[in-house]
Coordinates of C-alpha atoms in Angstrom, one line a residue:
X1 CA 0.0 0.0 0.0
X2 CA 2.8 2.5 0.7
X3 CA 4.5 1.6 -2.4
X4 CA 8.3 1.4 -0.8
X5 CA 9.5 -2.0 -0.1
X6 CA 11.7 -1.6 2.7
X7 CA 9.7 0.7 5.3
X8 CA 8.6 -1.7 7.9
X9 CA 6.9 -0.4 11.2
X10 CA 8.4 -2.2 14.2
X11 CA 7.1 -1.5 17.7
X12 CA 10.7 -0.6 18.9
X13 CA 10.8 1.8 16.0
X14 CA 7.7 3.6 17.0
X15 CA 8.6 4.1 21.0
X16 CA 12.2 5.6 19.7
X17 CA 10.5 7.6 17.7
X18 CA 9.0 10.0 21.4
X19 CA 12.5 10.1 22.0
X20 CA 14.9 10.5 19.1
X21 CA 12.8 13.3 17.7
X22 CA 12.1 15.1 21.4
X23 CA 15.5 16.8 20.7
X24 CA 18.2 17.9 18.5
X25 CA 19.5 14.4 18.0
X26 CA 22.5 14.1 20.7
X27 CA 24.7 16.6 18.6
X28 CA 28.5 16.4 20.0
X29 CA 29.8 19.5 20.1
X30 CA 33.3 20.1 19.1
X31 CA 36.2 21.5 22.2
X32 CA 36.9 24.4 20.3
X33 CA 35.7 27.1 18.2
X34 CA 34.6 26.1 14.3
X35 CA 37.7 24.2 12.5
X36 CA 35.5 24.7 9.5
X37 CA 33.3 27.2 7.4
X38 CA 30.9 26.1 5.5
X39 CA 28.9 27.9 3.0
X40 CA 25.5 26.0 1.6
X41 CA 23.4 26.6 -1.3
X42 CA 20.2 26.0 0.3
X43 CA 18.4 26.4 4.2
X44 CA 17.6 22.4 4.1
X45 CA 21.3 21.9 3.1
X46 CA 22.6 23.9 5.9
X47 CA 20.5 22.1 8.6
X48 CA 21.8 19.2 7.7
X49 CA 25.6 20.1 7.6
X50 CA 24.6 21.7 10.9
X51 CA 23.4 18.4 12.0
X52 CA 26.4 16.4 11.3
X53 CA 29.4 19.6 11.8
X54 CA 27.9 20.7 15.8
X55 CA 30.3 22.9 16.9
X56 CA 33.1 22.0 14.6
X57 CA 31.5 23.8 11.4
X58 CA 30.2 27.8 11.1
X59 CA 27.6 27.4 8.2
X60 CA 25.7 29.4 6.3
X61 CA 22.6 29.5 3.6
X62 CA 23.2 31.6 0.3
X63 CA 19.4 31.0 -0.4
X64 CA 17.5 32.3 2.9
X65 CA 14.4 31.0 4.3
X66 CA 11.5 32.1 2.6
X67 CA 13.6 31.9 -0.3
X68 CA 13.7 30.0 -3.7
X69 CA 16.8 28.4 -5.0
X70 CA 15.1 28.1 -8.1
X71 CA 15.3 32.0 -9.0
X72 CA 17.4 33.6 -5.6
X73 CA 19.7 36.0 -7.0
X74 CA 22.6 35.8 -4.9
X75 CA 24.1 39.3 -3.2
X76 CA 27.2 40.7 -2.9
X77 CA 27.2 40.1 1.0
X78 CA 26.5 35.9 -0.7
X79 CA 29.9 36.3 -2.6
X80 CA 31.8 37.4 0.1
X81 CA 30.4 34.8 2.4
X82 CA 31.3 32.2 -0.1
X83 CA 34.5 33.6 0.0
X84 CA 35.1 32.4 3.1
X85 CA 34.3 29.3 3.5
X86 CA 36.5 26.1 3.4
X87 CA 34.0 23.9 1.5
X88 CA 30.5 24.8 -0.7
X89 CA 27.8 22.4 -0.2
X90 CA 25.1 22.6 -3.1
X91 CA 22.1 20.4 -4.1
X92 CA 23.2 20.1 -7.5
X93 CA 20.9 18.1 -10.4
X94 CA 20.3 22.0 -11.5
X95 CA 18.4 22.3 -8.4
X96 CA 20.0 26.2 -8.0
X97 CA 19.5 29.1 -10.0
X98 CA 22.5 29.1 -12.6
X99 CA 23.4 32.8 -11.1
X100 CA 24.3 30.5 -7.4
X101 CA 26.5 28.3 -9.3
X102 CA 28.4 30.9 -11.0
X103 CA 28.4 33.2 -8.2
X104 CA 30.0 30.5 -6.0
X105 CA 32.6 29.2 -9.1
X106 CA 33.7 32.4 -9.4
X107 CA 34.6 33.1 -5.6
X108 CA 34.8 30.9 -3.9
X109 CA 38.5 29.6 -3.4
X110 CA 39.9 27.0 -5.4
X111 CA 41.3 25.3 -2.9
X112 CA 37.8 24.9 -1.3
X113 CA 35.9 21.6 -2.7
X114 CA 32.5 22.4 -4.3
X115 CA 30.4 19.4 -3.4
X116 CA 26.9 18.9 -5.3
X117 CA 25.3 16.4 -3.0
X118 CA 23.0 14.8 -5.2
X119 CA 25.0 14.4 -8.4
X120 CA 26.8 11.1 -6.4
X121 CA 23.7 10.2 -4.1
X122 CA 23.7 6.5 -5.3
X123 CA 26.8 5.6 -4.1
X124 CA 25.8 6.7 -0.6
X125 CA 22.7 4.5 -0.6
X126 CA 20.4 7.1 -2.6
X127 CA 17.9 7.4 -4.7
X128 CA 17.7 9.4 -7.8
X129 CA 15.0 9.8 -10.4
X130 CA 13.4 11.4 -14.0
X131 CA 11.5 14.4 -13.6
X132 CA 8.1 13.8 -14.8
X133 CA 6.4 17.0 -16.2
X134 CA 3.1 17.1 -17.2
X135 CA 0.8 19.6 -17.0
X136 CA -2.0 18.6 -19.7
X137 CA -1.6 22.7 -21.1
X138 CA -4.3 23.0 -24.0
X139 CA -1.4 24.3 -26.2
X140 CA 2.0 23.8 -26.8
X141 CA 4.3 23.9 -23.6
X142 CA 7.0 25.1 -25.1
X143 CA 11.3 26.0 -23.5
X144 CA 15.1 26.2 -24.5
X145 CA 16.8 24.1 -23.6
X146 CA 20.8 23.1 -24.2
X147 CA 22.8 20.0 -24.6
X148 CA 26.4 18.8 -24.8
X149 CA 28.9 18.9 -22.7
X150 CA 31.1 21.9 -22.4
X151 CA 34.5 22.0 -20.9
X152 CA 35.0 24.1 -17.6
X153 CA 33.3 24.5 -13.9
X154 CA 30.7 26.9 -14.1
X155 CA 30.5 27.2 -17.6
X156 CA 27.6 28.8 -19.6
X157 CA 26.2 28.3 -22.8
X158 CA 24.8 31.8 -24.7
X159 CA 21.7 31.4 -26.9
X160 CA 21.0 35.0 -29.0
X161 CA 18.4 36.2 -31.2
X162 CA 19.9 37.3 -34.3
X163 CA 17.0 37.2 -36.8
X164 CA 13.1 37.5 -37.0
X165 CA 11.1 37.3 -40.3
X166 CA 7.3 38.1 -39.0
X167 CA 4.4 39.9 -39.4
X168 CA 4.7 41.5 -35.7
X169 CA 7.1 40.9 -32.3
X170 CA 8.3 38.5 -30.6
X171 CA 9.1 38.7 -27.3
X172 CA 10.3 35.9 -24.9
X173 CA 10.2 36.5 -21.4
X174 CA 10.1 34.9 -17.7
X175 CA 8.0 35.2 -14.7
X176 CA 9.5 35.5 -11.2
X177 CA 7.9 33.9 -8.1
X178 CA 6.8 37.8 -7.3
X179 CA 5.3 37.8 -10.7
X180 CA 7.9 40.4 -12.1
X181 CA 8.8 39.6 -16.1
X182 CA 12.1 39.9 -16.9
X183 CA 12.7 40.2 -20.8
X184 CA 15.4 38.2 -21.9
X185 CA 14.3 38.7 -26.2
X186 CA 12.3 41.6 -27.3
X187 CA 12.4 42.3 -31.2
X188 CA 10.2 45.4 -31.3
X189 CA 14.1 47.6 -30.7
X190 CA 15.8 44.8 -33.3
X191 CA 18.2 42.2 -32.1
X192 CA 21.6 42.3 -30.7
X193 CA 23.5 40.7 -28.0
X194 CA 21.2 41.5 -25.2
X195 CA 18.6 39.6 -26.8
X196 CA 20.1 36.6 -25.2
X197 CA 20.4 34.2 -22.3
X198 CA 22.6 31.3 -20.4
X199 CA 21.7 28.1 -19.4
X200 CA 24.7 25.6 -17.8
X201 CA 24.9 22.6 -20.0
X202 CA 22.2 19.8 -20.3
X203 CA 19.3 22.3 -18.9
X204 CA 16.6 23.5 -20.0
X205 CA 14.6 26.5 -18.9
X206 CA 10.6 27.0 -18.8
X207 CA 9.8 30.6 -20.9
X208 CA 6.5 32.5 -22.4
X209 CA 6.5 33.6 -26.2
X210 CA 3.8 36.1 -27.0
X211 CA 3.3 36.8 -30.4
X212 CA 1.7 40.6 -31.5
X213 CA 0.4 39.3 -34.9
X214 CA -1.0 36.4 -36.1
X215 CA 1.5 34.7 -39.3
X216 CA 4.5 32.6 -40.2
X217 CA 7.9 33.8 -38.0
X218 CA 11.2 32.8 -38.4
X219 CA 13.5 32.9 -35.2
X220 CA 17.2 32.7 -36.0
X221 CA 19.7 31.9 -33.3
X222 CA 23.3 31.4 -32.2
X223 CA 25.1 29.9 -29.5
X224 CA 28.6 30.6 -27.7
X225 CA 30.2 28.9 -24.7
X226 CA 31.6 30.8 -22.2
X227 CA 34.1 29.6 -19.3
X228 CA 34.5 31.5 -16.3
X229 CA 37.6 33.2 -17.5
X230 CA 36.1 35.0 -19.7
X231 CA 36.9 32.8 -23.2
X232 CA 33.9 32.3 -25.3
X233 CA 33.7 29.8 -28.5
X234 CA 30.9 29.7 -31.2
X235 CA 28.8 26.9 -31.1
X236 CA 26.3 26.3 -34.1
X237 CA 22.9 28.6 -35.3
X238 CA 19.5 27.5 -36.5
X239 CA 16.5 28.7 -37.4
X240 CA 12.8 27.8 -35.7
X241 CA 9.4 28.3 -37.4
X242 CA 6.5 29.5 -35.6
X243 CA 2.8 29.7 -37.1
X244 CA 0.5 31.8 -35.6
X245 CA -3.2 32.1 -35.5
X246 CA -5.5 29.5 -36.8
X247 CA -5.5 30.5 -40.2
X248 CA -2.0 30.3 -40.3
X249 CA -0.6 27.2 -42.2
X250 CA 2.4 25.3 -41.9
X251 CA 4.9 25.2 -45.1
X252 CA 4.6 21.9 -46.9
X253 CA 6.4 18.9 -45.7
X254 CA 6.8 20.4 -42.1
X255 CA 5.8 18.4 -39.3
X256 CA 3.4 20.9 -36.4
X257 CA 4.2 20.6 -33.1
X258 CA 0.5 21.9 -31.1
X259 CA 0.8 20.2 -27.6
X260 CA 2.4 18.6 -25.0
X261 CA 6.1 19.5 -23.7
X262 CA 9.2 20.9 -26.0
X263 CA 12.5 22.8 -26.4
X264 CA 13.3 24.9 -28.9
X265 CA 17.2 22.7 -27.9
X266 CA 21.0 23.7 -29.1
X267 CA 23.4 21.5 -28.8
X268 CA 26.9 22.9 -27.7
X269 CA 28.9 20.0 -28.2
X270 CA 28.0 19.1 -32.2
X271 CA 26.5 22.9 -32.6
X272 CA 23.2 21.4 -34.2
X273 CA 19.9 23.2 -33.6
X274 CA 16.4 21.1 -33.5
X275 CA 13.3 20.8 -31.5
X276 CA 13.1 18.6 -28.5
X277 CA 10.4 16.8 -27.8
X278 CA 8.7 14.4 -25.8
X279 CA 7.4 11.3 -28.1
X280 CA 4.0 10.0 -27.9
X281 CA 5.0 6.3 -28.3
X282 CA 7.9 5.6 -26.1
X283 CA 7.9 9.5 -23.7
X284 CA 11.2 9.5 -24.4
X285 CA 12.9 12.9 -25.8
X286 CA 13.0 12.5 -30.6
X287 CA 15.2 15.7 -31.2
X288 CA 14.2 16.7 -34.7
X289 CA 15.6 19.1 -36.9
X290 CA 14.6 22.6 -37.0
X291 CA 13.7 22.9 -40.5
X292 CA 11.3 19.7 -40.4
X293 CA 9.2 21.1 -37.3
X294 CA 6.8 24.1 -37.2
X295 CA 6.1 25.5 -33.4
X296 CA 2.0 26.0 -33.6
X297 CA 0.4 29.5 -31.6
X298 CA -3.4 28.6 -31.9
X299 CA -5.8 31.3 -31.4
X300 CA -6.6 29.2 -28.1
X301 CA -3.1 30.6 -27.0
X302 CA -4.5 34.5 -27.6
X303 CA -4.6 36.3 -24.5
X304 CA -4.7 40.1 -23.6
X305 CA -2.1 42.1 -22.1
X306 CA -2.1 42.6 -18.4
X307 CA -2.8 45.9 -17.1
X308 CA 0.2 45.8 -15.0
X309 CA 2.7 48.2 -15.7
X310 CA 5.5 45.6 -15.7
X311 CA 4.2 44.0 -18.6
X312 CA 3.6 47.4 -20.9
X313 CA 6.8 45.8 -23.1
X314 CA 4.4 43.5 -24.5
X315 CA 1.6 46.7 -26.5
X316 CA -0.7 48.2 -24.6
X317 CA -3.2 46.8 -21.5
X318 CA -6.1 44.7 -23.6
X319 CA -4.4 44.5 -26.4
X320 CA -4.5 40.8 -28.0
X321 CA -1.2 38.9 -27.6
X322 CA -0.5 34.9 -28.6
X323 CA 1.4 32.9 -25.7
X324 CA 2.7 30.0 -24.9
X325 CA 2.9 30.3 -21.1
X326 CA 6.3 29.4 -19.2
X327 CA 3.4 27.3 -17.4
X328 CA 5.5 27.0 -13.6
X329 CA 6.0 29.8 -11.4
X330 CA 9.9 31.3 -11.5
X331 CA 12.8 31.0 -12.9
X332 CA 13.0 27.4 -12.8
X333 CA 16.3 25.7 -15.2
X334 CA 16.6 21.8 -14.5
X335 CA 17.9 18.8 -16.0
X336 CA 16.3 15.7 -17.0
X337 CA 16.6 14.6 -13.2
X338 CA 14.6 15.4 -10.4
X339 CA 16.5 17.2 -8.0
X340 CA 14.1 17.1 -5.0
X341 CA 15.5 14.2 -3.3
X342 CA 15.7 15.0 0.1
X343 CA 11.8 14.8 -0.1
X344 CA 12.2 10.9 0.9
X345 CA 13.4 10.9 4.2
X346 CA 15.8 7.5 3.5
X347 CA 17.1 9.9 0.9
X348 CA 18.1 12.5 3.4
X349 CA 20.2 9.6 5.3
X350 CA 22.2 9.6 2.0
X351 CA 23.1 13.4 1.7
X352 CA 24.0 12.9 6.1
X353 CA 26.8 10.1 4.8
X354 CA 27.9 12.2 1.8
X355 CA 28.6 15.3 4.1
X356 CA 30.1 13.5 7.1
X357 CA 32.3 11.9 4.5
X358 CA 33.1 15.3 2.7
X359 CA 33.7 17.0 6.5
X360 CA 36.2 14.5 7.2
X361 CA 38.2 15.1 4.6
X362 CA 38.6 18.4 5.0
X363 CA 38.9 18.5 8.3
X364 CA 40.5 14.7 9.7
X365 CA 40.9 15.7 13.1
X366 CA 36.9 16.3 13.6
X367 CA 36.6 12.8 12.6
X368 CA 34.9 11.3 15.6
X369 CA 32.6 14.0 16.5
X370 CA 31.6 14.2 12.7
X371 CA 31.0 10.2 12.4
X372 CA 29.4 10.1 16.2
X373 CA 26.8 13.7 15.2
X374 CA 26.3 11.6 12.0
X375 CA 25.3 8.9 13.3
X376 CA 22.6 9.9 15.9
X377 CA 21.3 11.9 13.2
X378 CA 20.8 8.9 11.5
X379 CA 19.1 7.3 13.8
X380 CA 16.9 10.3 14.1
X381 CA 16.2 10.0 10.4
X382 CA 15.3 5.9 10.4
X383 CA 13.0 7.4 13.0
X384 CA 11.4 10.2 11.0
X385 CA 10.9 7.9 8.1
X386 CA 9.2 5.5 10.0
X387 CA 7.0 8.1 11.7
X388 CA 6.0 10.0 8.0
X389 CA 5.3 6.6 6.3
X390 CA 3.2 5.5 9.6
X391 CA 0.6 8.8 9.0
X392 CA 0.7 8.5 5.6
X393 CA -0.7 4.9 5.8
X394 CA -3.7 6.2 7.7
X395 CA -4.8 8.1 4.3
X396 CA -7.2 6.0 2.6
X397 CA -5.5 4.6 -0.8
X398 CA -8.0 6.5 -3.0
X399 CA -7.2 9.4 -1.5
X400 CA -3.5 9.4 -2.0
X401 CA -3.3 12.2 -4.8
X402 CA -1.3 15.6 -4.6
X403 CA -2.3 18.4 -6.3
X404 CA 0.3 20.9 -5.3
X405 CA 2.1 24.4 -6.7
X406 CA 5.0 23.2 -7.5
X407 CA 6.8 19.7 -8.9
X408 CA 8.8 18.8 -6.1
X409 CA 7.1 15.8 -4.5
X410 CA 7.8 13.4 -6.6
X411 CA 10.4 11.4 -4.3
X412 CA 7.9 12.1 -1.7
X413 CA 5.3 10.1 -3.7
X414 CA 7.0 7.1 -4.5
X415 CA 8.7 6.9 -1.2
X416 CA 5.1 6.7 0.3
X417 CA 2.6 5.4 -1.7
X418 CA 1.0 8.5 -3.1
X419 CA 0.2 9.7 -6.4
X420 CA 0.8 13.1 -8.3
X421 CA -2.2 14.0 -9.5
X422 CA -0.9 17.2 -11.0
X423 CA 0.9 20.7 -10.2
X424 CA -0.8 23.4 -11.4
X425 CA 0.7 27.4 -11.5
X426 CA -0.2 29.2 -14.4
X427 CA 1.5 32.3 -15.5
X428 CA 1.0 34.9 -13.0
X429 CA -0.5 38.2 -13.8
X430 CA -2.3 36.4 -16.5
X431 CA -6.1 35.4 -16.4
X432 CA -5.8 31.7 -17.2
X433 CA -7.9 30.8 -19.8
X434 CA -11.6 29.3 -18.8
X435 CA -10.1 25.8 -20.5
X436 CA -7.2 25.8 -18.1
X437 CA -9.5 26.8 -15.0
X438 CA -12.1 24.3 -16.1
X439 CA -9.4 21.5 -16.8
X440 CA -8.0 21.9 -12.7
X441 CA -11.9 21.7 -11.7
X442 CA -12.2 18.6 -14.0
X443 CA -8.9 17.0 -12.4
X444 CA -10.1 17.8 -9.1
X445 CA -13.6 16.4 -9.2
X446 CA -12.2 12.9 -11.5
X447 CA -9.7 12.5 -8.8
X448 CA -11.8 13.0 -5.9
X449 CA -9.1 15.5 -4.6
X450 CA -10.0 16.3 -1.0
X451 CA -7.5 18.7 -0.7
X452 CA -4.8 20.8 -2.6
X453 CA -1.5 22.2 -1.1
X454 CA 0.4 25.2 -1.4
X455 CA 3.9 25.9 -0.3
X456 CA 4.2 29.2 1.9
X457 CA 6.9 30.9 0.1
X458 CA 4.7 30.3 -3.7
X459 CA 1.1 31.0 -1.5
X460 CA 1.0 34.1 -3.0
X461 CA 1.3 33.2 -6.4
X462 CA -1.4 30.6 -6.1
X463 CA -4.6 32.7 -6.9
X464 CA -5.9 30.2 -9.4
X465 CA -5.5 26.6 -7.7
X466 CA -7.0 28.7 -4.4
X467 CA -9.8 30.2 -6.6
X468 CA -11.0 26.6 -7.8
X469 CA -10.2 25.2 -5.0
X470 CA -13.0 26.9 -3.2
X471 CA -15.5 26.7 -6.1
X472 CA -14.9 22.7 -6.2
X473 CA -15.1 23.3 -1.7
X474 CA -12.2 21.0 -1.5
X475 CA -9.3 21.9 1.3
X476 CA -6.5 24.1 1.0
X477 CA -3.4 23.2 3.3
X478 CA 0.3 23.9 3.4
X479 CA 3.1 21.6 2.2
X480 CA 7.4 22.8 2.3
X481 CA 9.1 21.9 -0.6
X482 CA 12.6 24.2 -1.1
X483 CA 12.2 26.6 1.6
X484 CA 11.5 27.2 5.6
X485 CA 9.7 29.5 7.2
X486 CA 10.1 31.5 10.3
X487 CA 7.6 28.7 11.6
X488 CA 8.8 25.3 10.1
X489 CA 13.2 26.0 10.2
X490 CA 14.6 22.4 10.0
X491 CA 14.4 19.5 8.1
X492 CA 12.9 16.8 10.6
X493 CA 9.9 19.6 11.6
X494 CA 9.6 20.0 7.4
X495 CA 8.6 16.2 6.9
X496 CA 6.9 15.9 10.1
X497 CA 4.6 19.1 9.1
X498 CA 4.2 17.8 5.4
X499 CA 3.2 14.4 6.8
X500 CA 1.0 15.1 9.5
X501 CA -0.5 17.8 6.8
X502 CA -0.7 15.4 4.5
X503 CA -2.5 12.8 6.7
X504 CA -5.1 15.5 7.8
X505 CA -5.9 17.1 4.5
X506 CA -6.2 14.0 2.8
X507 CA -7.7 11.6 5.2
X508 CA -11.1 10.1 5.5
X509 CA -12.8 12.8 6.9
X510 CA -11.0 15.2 5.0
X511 CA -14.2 16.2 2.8

C-alpha cells in the first residue's frame, strides 16, 4: 500500500521515535571554536551540515528561508560569504539558480571543494529519479533548452536572437515567483546581444512567447560557450518556425508541433539546432531538426495584455497577444533529473553520509565528532521515516493524490505510496484561460481530490488553484518543498509538518 518495499513499522521503531525526535539528535559539540566554514546553497542543506558539523563547522545559507533556489539571485554580502568558506555544499541536479552556481565558481577559493550532494547520491545508498512534467496545457508547452557537454566549472552556454522574419514581435520572457517579467528577447528595438540568455549545459529552462500578430515567423539563433575566464567559442545557429493564428498554415512537408512538452534545444557539443520533444510512443525525448518542425500559436493561445505596468513591453493593456505560457511559477532551469531528493526521508540519510564523509576530509581531526553527530542523526532520520510513512498509511488509498504548486514531491510520492495527480501554476498576472480553470476543476472532481496544497513561500502566487479550489469546496493546506519559514526552520519539523498535513488534509474525513 505504501509503495516502498523496505519501510517496515516495528514497535521498537515507533517508541524511539517519542524520543529521538524530542530533541536535537545528541549533537556532539566540538572543544573548540569552528575548524570549518561552510557555505551551503540551500536552508535544508545547511540544517543538515549543521546536524552532522555541531560545533566544529560555522555554516551558512546563500538561499534564505523564505527563499527559492530556483530564482534567488545571490548578493554581494553571498559572494563574500562564499569567499570564506573552506567547502561549498550545493544540491546540484540543477536544483540552484545558474546565477548561485556561478556566483560561487567564481569566488569561492579554489582550494575549497564544491560538493553537489546529489549528483553522487547513489553511491551513498540514494535514490535518484526522471522528472516527470506534465501539466496537460491545452497548447504547446514550449522551453530552451541546451545539450552537450562543455569543458570548464561553471561554464555557460549563450543562446542570442539574431534574426526575426514576422508579421509582428516576438518577445520571450520569464515570470519571477513575485510575478515580475524579466525580458530576456524583445524584437520590437531589433536584435543584438542583449537579446540573449545562459543556461549551464544539459538544462533547460521553462519561458512565455507572446506573439503581436497572427503569421508565419522565423527565429534565428546562435550559441557561444563561455568559461569563467572569460573565453567564449561559437557553437552552431539554426532557425525555428512559428505559425501563428489559426488560419495560419504550416509550409509543406513540415511536421506541427501543437501540444504537450518541447524545447526549442541547441546543442553545444556538435553545434546542431532542433526541437526537443517528448514522443508519444515511447515518452522518451526525438530531437528533430529545425527545419522539419513548425512551433503552432493557436488562437486558443491568444490572450490580452495585463494591465500591469511591468508588462507594458508587450503593447498596450487589452491589447491581443499569442502565448505560450512558461506554465510553472519562476525562474526554474533543470535537468532531465529530479532534484528534490531530500523529499524521501531514506534519501536525506544519503546526503547525512555524503557530508560527514566530505567534512572529514577536509577536516580529519573532527573525525569522531563528525562520524558520532552523524550517526545519531541517523538514527533520528530511520526514525522520522518510520514516523511519515506511519501517517501516511492512515490516508485512505483512493485518496493518496497531490495536487500541489510546485513539482517537487515526486520522491515524496513514490517513497510513500501517493500519487501526483498534477501541479498546477499558471503564468502569473495572467487570467488563465476558462479551458485551463475548467481543466484543474475537471482534475479535481475525476480525482476525488480532497485537498490541494500550497507551499508558503509560492502562497502568493497561487490565486488560481486557491480560486478553484473553493468553487470545487475542496481543502486548501500547506506543504514545504525548497524553503522554511520563520515557523517550520529544519528538516525533521519539514517532513513531520508535510506528513501530519498530508494525513489531515487528505484523510477520510477530509471532505
Amino acid at each position: 500500500m505504501r509503495g516502498h518495499p523496505r519501510r517496515t513499522i516495528t514497535t521498537a521503531a515507533l517508541f524511539a521515535t517519542s524520543t529521538l525526535l524530542s530533541g536535537c539528535s545528541g549533537l556532539e559539540a566540538g572543544s573548540s571554536d569552528a575548524e570549518l566554514t561552510v557555505s551551503t546553497t540551500t536552508a535544508v542543506i545547511a540544517d543538515l551540515v549543521e546536524q552532522v558539523g555541531g560545533d566544529r563547522v560555522d555554516v551558512t545559507s546563500i538561499v534564505p528561508h523564505h527563499g527559492d533556489p530556483h530564482s534567488y539571485e545571490p548578493s554581494p554580502g553571498d559572494a563574500a560569504r562564499v569567499t570564506g568558506a573552506d567547502i561549498v555544499f550545493s544540491n546540484g541536479l540543477l536544483l540552484e539558480e545558474p546565477g548561485i552556481m556561478k556566483m560561487v565558481h567564481t569566488n569561492a577559493r579554489k582550494s575549497a571543494p564544491k560538493i553537489e550532494i546529489a549528483e553522487k547520491l547513489e553511491e551513498y545508498g540514494g535514490t535518484v529519479m526522471k522528472l516527470e512534467e506534465d501539466l496537460g496545457l491545452d497548447v504547446l508547452w514550449l522551453g530552451w533548452a541546451v545539450e552537450g557537454e562543455v569543458a570548464g566549472d561553471g561554464s555557460q552556454v549563450r543562446t542570442t536572437a539574431t534574426e526575426l522574419e514576422g508579421p509582428g514581435e516576438l518577445r520571450v520572457y520569464l515570470t519571477d515567483t513575485l510575478g515580475k517579467p524579466k525580458v530576456y528577447i524583445d524584437s520590437a528595438d531589433g536584435l543584438d546581444d542583449a537579446d540573449s540568455f545562459t543556461l549551464p549545459p544539459e538544462a533547460h529552462t521553462h519561458v512565455n512567447w507572446a506573439f503581436s500578430e497572427p503569421g508565419t515567423y522565423r527565429l534565428t539563433v546562435g550559441g557561444q560557450t563561455e568559461t569563467l575566464d572569460g573565453k567564449t567559442a561559437e557553437t552552431g545557429s539554426g532557425t525555428f518556425t512559428f505559425t501563428v493564428g489559426d488560419d495560419t498554415e504550416a509550409p509543406d512537408g513540415t511536421r506541427a508541433l501543437d501540444g504537450g512538452h518541447a524545447d526549442v534545444a541547441l546543442n553545444a557539443e556538435t553545434g546542431q539546432v532542433y526541437v526537443r520533444a517528448d514522443d508519444d510512443k515511447s515518452g522518451e525525448p526525438a530531437r528533430l531538426p529545425a527545419d522539419d518542425v513548425v512551433l503552432d500559436v493557436p488562437d486558443r493561445a491568444k490572450a490580452a495584455v495585463p494591465k500591469e505596468a511591468p508588462y507594458s513591453f508587450l503593447g498596450a493593456a487589452g491589447d491581443d497577444v499569442w502565448v505560450l505560457p512558461q506554465a510553472v511559477i519562476g525562474k526554474h532551469v533543470h535537468g532531465d533529473m529530479d532534484p528534490h531528493a531530500w523529499a524521501d526521508v531514506a534519501n536525506a540519510g544519503a546526503y547525512v553520509r555524503r557530508i560527514e564523509a566530505e567534512l572529514i576530509k577536509a577536516d580529519p581531526e573532527g573525525k569522531a565528532t563528525y562520524e558520532k553527530n552523524a550517526a545519531a542523526y541517523l538514527k533520528t532520520l530511520g526514525a522520522l521515516d518510520e514516523e511519515v510513512a506511519r501517517k501516511l498509511a492512515t490516508v485512505p488509498e483512493h485518496n493518496r493524490k497531490l495536487i500541489t504548486t510546485h513539482d517537487a514531491f515526486g520522491y515524496l510520492a513514490k517513497a510513500y505510496g501517493m500519487e501526483i495527480a498534477g501541479f498546477v501554476v499558471p503564468v502569473p498576472n495572467q487570467e488563465p484561460s476558462a479551458a485551463e480553470v475548467e481543466e484543474l476543476g475537471v482534475t479535481i472532481r475525476e480525482k476525488k481530490v480532497p485537498s490541494v496544497f500550497l507551499e508558503p513561500n509560492l502562497a502568493t502566487r497561487a490565486d488560481v488553484l486557491r480560486r478553484v479550489a473553493e468553487d470545487e469546496g475542496v481543502g486548501i493546506c500547506t506543504i514545504y518543498g525548497d524553503s522554511f519559514d520563520d515557523e517550520v526552520d529544519d528538516y525533521v519539523s519539514m517532513m513531520r509538518h508535510n506528513a501530519s498535513e498530508l494525513a489531515k488534509c487528505l484523510g477520510e474525513d477530509a471532505r
